[in-house]
mmCIF file with all atom_site columns, C-alpha atoms in Angstrom:
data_model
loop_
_atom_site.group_PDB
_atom_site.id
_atom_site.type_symbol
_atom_site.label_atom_id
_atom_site.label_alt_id
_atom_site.label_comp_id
_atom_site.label_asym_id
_atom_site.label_entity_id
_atom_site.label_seq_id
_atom_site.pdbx_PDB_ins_code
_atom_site.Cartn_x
_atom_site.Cartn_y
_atom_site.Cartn_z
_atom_site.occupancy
_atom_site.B_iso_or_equiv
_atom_site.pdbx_formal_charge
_atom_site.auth_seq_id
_atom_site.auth_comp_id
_atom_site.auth_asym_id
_atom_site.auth_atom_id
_atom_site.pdbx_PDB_model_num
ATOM 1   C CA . UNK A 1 1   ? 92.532 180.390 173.376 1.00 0.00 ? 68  UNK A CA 1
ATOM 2   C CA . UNK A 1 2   ? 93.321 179.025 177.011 1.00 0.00 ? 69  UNK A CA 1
ATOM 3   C CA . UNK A 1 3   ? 91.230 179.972 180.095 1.00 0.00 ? 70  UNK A CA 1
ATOM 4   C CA . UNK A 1 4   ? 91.192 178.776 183.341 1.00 0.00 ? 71  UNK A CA 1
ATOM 5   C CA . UNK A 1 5   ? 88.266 177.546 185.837 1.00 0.00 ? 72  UNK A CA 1
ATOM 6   C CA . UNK A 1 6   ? 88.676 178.278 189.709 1.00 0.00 ? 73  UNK A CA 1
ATOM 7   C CA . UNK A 1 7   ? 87.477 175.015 191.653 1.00 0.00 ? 74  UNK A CA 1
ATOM 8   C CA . UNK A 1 8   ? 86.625 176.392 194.816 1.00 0.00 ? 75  UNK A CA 1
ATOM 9   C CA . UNK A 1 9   ? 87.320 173.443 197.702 1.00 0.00 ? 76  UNK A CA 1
ATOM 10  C CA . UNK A 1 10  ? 84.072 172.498 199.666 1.00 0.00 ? 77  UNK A CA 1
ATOM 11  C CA . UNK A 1 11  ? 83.928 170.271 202.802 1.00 0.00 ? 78  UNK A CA 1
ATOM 12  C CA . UNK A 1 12  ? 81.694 167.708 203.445 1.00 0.00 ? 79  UNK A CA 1
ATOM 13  C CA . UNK A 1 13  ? 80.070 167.521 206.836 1.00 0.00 ? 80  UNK A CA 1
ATOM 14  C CA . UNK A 1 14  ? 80.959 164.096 208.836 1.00 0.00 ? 81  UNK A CA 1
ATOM 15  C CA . UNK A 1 15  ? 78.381 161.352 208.959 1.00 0.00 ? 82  UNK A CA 1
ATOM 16  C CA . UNK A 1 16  ? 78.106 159.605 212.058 1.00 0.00 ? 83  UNK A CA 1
ATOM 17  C CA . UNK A 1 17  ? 76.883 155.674 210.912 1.00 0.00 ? 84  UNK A CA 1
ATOM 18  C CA . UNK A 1 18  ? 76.784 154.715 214.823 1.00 0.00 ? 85  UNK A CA 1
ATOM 19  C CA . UNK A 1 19  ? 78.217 153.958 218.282 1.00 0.00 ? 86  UNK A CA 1
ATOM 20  C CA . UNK A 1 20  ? 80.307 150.844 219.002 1.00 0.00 ? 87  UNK A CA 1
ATOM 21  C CA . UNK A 1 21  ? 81.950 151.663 222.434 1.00 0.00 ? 88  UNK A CA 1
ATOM 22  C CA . UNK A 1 22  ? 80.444 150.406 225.854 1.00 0.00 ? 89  UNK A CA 1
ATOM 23  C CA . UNK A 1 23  ? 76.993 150.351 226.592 1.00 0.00 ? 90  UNK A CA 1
ATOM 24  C CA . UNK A 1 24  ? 76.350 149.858 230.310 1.00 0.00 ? 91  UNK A CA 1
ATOM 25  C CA . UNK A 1 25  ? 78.003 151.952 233.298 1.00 0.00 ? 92  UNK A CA 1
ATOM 26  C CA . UNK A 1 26  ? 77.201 151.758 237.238 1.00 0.00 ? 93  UNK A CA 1
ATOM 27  C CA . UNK A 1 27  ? 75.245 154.437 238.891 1.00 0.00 ? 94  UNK A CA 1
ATOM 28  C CA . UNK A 1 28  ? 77.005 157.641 239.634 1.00 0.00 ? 95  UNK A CA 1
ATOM 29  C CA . UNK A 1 29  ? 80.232 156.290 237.308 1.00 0.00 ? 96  UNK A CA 1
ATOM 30  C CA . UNK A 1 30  ? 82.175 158.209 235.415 1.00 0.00 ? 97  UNK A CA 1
ATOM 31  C CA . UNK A 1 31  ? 81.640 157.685 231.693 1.00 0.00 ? 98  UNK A CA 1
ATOM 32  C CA . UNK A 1 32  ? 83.900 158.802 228.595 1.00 0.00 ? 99  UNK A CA 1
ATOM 33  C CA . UNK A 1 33  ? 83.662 157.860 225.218 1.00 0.00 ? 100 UNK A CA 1
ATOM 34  C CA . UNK A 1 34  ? 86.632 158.318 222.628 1.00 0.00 ? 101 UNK A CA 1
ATOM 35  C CA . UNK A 1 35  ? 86.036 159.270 219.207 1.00 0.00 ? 102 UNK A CA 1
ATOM 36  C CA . UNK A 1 36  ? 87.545 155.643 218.147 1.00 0.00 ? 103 UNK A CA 1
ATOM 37  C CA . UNK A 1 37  ? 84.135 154.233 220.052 1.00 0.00 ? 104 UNK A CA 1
ATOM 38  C CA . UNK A 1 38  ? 82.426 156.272 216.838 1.00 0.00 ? 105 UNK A CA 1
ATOM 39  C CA . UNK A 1 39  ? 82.174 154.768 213.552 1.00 0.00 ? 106 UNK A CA 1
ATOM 40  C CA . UNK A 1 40  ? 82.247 158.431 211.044 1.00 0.00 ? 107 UNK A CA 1
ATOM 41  C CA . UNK A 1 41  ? 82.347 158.653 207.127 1.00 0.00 ? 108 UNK A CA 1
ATOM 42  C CA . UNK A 1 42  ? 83.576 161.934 205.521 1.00 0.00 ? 109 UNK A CA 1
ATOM 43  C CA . UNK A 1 43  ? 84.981 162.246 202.568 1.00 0.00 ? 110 UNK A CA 1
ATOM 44  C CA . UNK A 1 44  ? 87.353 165.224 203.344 1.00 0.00 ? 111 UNK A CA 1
ATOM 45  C CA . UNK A 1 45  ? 88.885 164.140 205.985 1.00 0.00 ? 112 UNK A CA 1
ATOM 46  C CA . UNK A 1 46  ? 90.758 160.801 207.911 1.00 0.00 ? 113 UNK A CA 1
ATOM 47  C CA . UNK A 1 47  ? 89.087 159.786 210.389 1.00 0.00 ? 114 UNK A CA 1
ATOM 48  C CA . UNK A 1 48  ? 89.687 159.455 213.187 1.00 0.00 ? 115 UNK A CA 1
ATOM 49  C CA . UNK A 1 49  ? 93.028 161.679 212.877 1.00 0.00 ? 116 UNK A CA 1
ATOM 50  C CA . UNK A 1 50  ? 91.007 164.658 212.026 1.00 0.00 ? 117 UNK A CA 1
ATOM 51  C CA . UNK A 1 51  ? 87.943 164.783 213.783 1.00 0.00 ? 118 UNK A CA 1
ATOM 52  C CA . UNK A 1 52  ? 87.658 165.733 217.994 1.00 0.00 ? 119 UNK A CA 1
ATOM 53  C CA . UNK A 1 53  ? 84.474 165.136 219.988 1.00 0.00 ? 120 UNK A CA 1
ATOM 54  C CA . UNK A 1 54  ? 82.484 167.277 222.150 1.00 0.00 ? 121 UNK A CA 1
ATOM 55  C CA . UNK A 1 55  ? 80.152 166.760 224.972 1.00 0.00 ? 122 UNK A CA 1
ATOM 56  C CA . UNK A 1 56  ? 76.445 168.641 224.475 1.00 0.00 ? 123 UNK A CA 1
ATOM 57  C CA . UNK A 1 57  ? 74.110 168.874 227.823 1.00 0.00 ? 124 UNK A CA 1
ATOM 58  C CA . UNK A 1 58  ? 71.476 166.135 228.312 1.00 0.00 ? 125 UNK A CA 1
ATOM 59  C CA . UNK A 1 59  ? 69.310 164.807 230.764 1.00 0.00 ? 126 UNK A CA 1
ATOM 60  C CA . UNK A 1 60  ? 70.345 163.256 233.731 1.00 0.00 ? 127 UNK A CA 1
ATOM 61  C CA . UNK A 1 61  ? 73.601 163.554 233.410 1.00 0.00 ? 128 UNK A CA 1
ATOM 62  C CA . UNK A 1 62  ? 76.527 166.449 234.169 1.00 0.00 ? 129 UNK A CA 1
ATOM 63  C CA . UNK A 1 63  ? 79.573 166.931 232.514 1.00 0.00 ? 130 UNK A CA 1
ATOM 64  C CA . UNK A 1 64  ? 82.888 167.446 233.770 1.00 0.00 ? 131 UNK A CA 1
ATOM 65  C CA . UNK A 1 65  ? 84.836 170.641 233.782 1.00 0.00 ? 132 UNK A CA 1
ATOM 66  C CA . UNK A 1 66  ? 87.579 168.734 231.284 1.00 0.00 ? 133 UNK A CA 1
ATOM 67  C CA . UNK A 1 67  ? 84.711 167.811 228.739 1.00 0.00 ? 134 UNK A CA 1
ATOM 68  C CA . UNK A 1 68  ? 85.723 164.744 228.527 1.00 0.00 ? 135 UNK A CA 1
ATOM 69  C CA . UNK A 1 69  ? 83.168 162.842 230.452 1.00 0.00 ? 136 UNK A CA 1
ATOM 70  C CA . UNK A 1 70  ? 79.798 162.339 232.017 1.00 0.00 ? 137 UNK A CA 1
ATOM 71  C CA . UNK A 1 71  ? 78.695 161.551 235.313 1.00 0.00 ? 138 UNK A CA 1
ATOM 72  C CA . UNK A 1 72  ? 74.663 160.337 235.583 1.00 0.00 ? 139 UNK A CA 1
ATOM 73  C CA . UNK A 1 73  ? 73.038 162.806 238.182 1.00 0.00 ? 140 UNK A CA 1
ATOM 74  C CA . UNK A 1 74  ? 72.505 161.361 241.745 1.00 0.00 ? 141 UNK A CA 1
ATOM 75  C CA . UNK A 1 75  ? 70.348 157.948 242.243 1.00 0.00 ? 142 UNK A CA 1
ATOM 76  C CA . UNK A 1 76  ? 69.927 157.722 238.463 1.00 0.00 ? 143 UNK A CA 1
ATOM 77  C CA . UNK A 1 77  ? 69.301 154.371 237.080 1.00 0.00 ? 144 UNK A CA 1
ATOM 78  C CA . UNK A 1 78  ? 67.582 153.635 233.461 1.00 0.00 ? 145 UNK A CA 1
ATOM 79  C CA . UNK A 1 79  ? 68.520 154.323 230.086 1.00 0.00 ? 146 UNK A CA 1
ATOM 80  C CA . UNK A 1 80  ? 70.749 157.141 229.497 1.00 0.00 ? 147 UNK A CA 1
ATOM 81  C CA . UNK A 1 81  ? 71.036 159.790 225.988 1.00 0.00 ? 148 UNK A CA 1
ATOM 82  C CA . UNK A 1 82  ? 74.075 161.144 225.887 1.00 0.00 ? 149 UNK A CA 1
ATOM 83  C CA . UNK A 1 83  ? 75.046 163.595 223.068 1.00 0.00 ? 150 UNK A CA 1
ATOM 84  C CA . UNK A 1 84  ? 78.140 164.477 220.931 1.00 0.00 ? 151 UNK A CA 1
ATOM 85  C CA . UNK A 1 85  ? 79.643 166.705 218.688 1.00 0.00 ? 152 UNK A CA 1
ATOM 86  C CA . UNK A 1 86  ? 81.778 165.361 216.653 1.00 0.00 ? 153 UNK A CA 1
ATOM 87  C CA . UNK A 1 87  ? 83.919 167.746 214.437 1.00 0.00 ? 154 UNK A CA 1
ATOM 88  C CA . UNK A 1 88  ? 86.451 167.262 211.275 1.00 0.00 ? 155 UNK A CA 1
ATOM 89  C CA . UNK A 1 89  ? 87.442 170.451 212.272 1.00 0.00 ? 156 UNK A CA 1
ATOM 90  C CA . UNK A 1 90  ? 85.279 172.716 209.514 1.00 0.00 ? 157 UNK A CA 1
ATOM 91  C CA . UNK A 1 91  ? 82.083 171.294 209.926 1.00 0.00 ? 158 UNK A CA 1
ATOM 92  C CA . UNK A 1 92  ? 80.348 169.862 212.988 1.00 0.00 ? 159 UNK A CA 1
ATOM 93  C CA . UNK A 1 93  ? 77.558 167.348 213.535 1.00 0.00 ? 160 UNK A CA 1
ATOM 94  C CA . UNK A 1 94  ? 75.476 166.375 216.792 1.00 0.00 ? 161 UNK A CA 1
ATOM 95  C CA . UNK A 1 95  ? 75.218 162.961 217.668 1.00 0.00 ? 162 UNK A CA 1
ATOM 96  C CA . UNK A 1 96  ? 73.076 161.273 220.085 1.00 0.00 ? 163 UNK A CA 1
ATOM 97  C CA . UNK A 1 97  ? 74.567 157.602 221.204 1.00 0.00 ? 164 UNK A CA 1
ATOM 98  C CA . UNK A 1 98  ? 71.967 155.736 219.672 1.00 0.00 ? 165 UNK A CA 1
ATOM 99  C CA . UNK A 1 99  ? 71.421 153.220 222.006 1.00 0.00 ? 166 UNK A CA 1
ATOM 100 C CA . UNK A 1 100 ? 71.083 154.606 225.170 1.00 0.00 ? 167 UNK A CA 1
ATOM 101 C CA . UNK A 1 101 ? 73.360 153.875 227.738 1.00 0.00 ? 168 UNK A CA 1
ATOM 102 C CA . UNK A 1 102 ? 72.108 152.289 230.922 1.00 0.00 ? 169 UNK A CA 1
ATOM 103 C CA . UNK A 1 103 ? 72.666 152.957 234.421 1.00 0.00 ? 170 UNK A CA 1
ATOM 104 C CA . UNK A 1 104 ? 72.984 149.904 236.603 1.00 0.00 ? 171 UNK A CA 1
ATOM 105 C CA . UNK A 1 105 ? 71.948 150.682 240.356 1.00 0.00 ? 172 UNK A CA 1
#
């Protein structure tokens, strides 16, 4: 007697271990941060061939029409959040940088 068993394919989410790109910018500079700055494990997929990264609103900061940068609002100086979503294309996580960026006046 032979049978067979269906394996249905399931994807993994991304896990974003951390940020390892630049961590300082001058007031009112433009900032972008490639998804090579990103240090991602998933299982599913090869990163970072397979994965694209999104800009999410935050605080004190706007994004540009592209999406692929930010721009600290007006006179801002401090520490900066800025948050991601970083996708393998299925499944999509949110990422905060987790050391905030800061603003040099």
């Amino acid at each position: 007697v032979f049978f067979s068993i269906a394996i249905e394919p399931v994807n993994d989410a991304p896990i974003v271990i951390n940020y390892i790109g630049p961590s300082e910018i001058n007031e009112e500079q433009e900032f972008i941060a490639l998804i090579s700055d990103f240090t991602v494990e998933d299982v599913d997929n090869n990163f970072p061939f397979d994965f694209s990264l999104e800009l999410e609103p935050g605080l004190n900061y706007t994004i540009s029409e592209d999406q692929n940068s930010i721009t600290p609002v007006m006179d801002f100086a401090g520490l900066l959040d800025v948050n991601y979503l970083i996708s393998d294309g299925t499944d999509s996580v949110s990422f905060s940088v987790s050391e905030p960026l800061s603003v040099l006046s």
